[in-house]
């Protein structure tokens, strides 16, 4: 039930753990705080150094609130309380570095072809144009995989003005609402989509909604 906002937990982690680390380890902890999971290559992309594997192994051996995620110990994560503290400390001490770290993480994930993580870090970096382009390119595939909630969450994280300039984003939102059975929200989204080349897609969304609602009515 605890979170990093609990004062006494933060005080303990700060005084007994974080402040006792040497400068190199402390810098590593803060730089990698933006990550939900850590690997040596990913951490090195953020820190610019090549000793990440050794540091991760040292932290794990010291039971320093880091948890291995696989038997090969290639991936780790920080305990959520410790991660909470690190992120608060990073934001307090180096706020301008936070978006840059997210941009580096996004670029690393993009190079690996891991699109969900690429987009998530782009959003956290507030690199909205890049995130919007990636969502445009991947929206249809996400719908086919049933990832409506993720798609809607990402679209909601984009500025309204940016979504307003990209009809395809509004169309993906309409489809996501349709596939989720959220008909009134689907209609509102469709009303915001420009006509022209998307007219056929608009008709397809409405045809799908009509078919699903008709089938549901026949089963009652």
Short mmCIF file of C-alpha atoms in Angstrom, two decimals:
data_model
loop_
_atom_site.label_atom_id
_atom_site.label_comp_id
_atom_site.label_asym_id
_atom_site.label_seq_id
_atom_site.Cartn_x
_atom_site.Cartn_y
_atom_site.Cartn_z
CA UNK A 1 0.00 0.00 0.00
CA UNK A 2 3.02 2.29 0.28
CA UNK A 3 4.17 4.62 -2.46
CA UNK A 4 7.15 6.89 -2.72
CA UNK A 5 5.05 9.77 -1.51
CA UNK A 6 5.15 8.40 2.02
CA UNK A 7 7.59 10.67 3.79
CA UNK A 8 9.18 8.15 6.12
CA UNK A 9 9.74 5.64 3.31
CA UNK A 10 11.39 8.31 1.20
CA UNK A 11 13.54 9.43 4.11
CA UNK A 12 14.73 5.89 4.74
CA UNK A 13 15.52 5.18 1.10
CA UNK A 14 17.27 8.52 0.73
CA UNK A 15 19.38 8.38 3.88
CA UNK A 16 20.11 4.65 4.07
CA UNK A 17 20.35 3.74 0.39
CA UNK A 18 20.67 6.52 -2.19
CA UNK A 19 22.92 8.92 -0.29
CA UNK A 20 25.32 6.11 0.61
CA UNK A 21 26.15 5.33 -3.00
CA UNK A 22 29.25 6.66 -4.69
CA UNK A 23 28.88 9.37 -7.31
CA UNK A 24 29.10 6.96 -10.25
CA UNK A 25 26.40 4.63 -8.94
CA UNK A 26 24.16 7.50 -7.91
CA UNK A 27 24.41 9.06 -11.37
CA UNK A 28 23.56 5.69 -12.93
CA UNK A 29 20.52 5.24 -10.67
CA UNK A 30 19.13 8.66 -11.49
CA UNK A 31 19.76 8.41 -15.23
CA UNK A 32 17.99 5.06 -15.47
CA UNK A 33 15.10 6.01 -13.21
CA UNK A 34 12.89 6.81 -16.21
CA UNK A 35 12.93 3.15 -17.28
CA UNK A 36 10.31 0.57 -16.34
CA UNK A 37 12.86 -2.18 -16.96
CA UNK A 38 16.59 -2.13 -17.45
CA UNK A 39 19.14 -3.93 -19.60
CA UNK A 40 22.81 -3.15 -19.95
CA UNK A 41 22.47 -1.91 -23.53
CA UNK A 42 19.48 0.26 -22.74
CA UNK A 43 21.12 1.74 -19.65
CA UNK A 44 24.28 2.49 -21.63
CA UNK A 45 22.18 4.32 -24.22
CA UNK A 46 20.95 6.59 -21.46
CA UNK A 47 24.19 7.04 -19.51
CA UNK A 48 26.61 7.13 -22.41
CA UNK A 49 28.91 4.69 -20.61
CA UNK A 50 29.76 1.06 -21.29
CA UNK A 51 29.87 -0.31 -17.74
CA UNK A 52 26.14 -0.80 -17.25
CA UNK A 53 26.26 -4.59 -17.00
CA UNK A 54 28.79 -4.45 -14.19
CA UNK A 55 26.78 -1.83 -12.32
CA UNK A 56 23.54 -3.81 -12.68
CA UNK A 57 25.23 -6.96 -11.40
CA UNK A 58 26.75 -5.06 -8.50
CA UNK A 59 23.40 -3.52 -7.56
CA UNK A 60 21.73 -6.94 -7.75
CA UNK A 61 24.43 -8.60 -5.64
CA UNK A 62 23.99 -5.87 -3.03
CA UNK A 63 20.19 -6.38 -3.04
CA UNK A 64 19.85 -2.69 -3.78
CA UNK A 65 16.12 -2.66 -4.55
CA UNK A 66 16.69 -4.12 -8.02
CA UNK A 67 14.86 -7.22 -9.21
CA UNK A 68 16.05 -9.56 -12.02
CA UNK A 69 13.32 -10.32 -14.55
CA UNK A 70 14.86 -13.38 -16.20
CA UNK A 71 17.13 -16.27 -15.32
CA UNK A 72 19.96 -14.90 -17.46
CA UNK A 73 19.81 -11.60 -15.57
CA UNK A 74 19.69 -9.59 -18.76
CA UNK A 75 16.68 -7.54 -17.65
CA UNK A 76 15.96 -5.95 -14.30
CA UNK A 77 13.59 -3.48 -12.73
CA UNK A 78 13.77 -1.28 -9.67
CA UNK A 79 11.44 -1.93 -6.77
CA UNK A 80 8.53 0.46 -7.27
CA UNK A 81 9.25 2.37 -4.05
CA UNK A 82 12.88 2.87 -5.00
CA UNK A 83 11.95 3.83 -8.56
CA UNK A 84 9.50 6.37 -7.17
CA UNK A 85 12.23 7.95 -5.08
CA UNK A 86 14.72 8.02 -7.96
CA UNK A 87 12.24 9.69 -10.29
CA UNK A 88 11.33 12.31 -7.72
CA UNK A 89 15.00 13.01 -7.04
CA UNK A 90 15.81 13.20 -10.76
CA UNK A 91 12.91 15.58 -11.36
CA UNK A 92 13.97 17.73 -8.43
CA UNK A 93 17.67 17.89 -9.29
CA UNK A 94 17.80 17.70 -13.09
CA UNK A 95 14.34 18.38 -14.56
CA UNK A 96 15.76 19.39 -17.94
CA UNK A 97 17.43 15.99 -18.27
CA UNK A 98 14.20 14.00 -17.94
CA UNK A 99 12.84 14.53 -21.48
CA UNK A 100 16.29 13.91 -22.95
CA UNK A 101 16.54 10.57 -21.14
CA UNK A 102 13.12 9.59 -22.49
CA UNK A 103 14.23 10.58 -26.00
CA UNK A 104 17.31 8.36 -25.69
CA UNK A 105 15.16 5.48 -24.46
CA UNK A 106 12.71 5.98 -27.31
CA UNK A 107 15.53 5.97 -29.87
CA UNK A 108 17.01 2.78 -28.40
CA UNK A 109 13.69 0.96 -28.44
CA UNK A 110 13.05 2.16 -32.00
CA UNK A 111 16.36 0.61 -33.08
CA UNK A 112 15.24 -2.69 -31.56
CA UNK A 113 11.87 -2.48 -33.31
CA UNK A 114 9.92 -2.35 -30.04
CA UNK A 115 7.24 0.09 -31.06
CA UNK A 116 5.12 0.25 -27.92
CA UNK A 117 8.08 1.29 -25.78
CA UNK A 118 9.27 3.67 -28.50
CA UNK A 119 5.94 5.48 -28.52
CA UNK A 120 5.56 5.50 -24.74
CA UNK A 121 8.95 7.14 -24.19
CA UNK A 122 8.33 9.61 -27.03
CA UNK A 123 5.15 10.68 -25.26
CA UNK A 124 6.98 10.99 -21.94
CA UNK A 125 9.66 13.07 -23.67
CA UNK A 126 6.81 15.25 -24.97
CA UNK A 127 8.09 14.59 -28.48
CA UNK A 128 4.50 14.66 -29.63
CA UNK A 129 5.09 15.03 -33.37
CA UNK A 130 7.22 11.89 -33.40
CA UNK A 131 4.74 10.00 -31.23
CA UNK A 132 1.85 11.08 -33.46
CA UNK A 133 3.63 9.88 -36.59
CA UNK A 134 4.34 6.49 -35.01
CA UNK A 135 0.75 6.13 -33.82
CA UNK A 136 -0.48 7.00 -37.32
CA UNK A 137 1.75 4.31 -38.81
CA UNK A 138 0.84 1.64 -36.25
CA UNK A 139 -2.78 2.46 -35.43
CA UNK A 140 -4.40 -0.02 -37.80
CA UNK A 141 -2.14 -2.88 -36.66
CA UNK A 142 -2.95 -2.07 -33.02
CA UNK A 143 -6.66 -2.22 -33.77
CA UNK A 144 -6.23 -5.60 -35.43
CA UNK A 145 -4.40 -6.86 -32.34
CA UNK A 146 -7.18 -5.63 -30.07
CA UNK A 147 -5.02 -2.98 -28.37
CA UNK A 148 -7.83 -0.43 -28.21
CA UNK A 149 -7.19 0.76 -24.66
CA UNK A 150 -3.52 1.42 -25.31
CA UNK A 151 -4.31 3.24 -28.53
CA UNK A 152 -6.93 5.42 -26.87
CA UNK A 153 -4.59 6.18 -23.96
CA UNK A 154 -1.85 7.27 -26.34
CA UNK A 155 -4.22 9.43 -28.37
CA UNK A 156 -5.47 11.08 -25.18
CA UNK A 157 -1.86 11.92 -24.26
CA UNK A 158 -1.38 13.91 -27.48
CA UNK A 159 -2.28 17.62 -27.59
CA UNK A 160 -5.77 18.20 -29.01
CA UNK A 161 -4.35 20.65 -31.54
CA UNK A 162 -2.01 18.01 -32.93
CA UNK A 163 -4.73 15.38 -33.21
CA UNK A 164 -6.88 18.01 -34.89
CA UNK A 165 -4.29 18.33 -37.67
CA UNK A 166 -4.13 14.60 -38.37
CA UNK A 167 -7.38 13.04 -39.62
CA UNK A 168 -5.94 9.53 -39.44
CA UNK A 169 -5.44 9.85 -35.68
CA UNK A 170 -9.08 10.82 -35.24
CA UNK A 171 -10.07 7.92 -37.47
CA UNK A 172 -8.07 5.43 -35.37
CA UNK A 173 -9.80 6.84 -32.31
CA UNK A 174 -13.21 6.32 -33.91
CA UNK A 175 -12.35 2.72 -34.80
CA UNK A 176 -11.06 2.07 -31.28
CA UNK A 177 -14.31 3.34 -29.80
CA UNK A 178 -16.28 1.23 -32.28
CA UNK A 179 -14.36 -1.95 -31.48
CA UNK A 180 -14.91 -1.19 -27.78
CA UNK A 181 -18.66 -0.79 -28.24
CA UNK A 182 -18.55 2.85 -27.16
CA UNK A 183 -21.01 4.05 -29.78
CA UNK A 184 -21.69 7.62 -28.67
CA UNK A 185 -17.98 8.33 -28.35
CA UNK A 186 -17.46 6.75 -31.75
CA UNK A 187 -19.99 9.11 -33.28
CA UNK A 188 -18.37 12.15 -31.69
CA UNK A 189 -14.99 11.02 -33.00
CA UNK A 190 -16.37 10.49 -36.50
CA UNK A 191 -17.86 13.98 -36.54
CA UNK A 192 -14.34 15.33 -35.98
CA UNK A 193 -12.86 13.39 -38.92
CA UNK A 194 -12.52 15.34 -42.13
CA UNK A 195 -14.37 14.08 -45.19
CA UNK A 196 -12.70 13.56 -48.55
CA UNK A 197 -10.26 10.69 -48.71
CA UNK A 198 -11.44 9.36 -45.34
CA UNK A 199 -15.12 9.23 -46.33
CA UNK A 200 -14.89 5.53 -47.14
CA UNK A 201 -13.32 4.79 -43.76
CA UNK A 202 -16.02 6.80 -41.99
CA UNK A 203 -18.68 4.76 -43.77
CA UNK A 204 -16.87 1.56 -42.83
CA UNK A 205 -16.82 2.49 -39.13
CA UNK A 206 -20.54 3.25 -39.16
CA UNK A 207 -21.31 0.06 -41.09
CA UNK A 208 -19.40 -1.96 -38.50
CA UNK A 209 -21.25 -0.28 -35.63
CA UNK A 210 -24.61 -0.87 -37.29
CA UNK A 211 -23.84 -4.54 -37.90
CA UNK A 212 -22.66 -5.16 -34.32
CA UNK A 213 -25.60 -3.34 -32.75
CA UNK A 214 -28.01 -5.14 -35.08
CA UNK A 215 -26.57 -8.53 -34.17
CA UNK A 216 -26.80 -7.68 -30.49
CA UNK A 217 -30.43 -6.66 -30.85
CA UNK A 218 -31.31 -9.94 -32.57
CA UNK A 219 -29.89 -11.99 -29.70
CA UNK A 220 -32.08 -10.32 -27.07
#
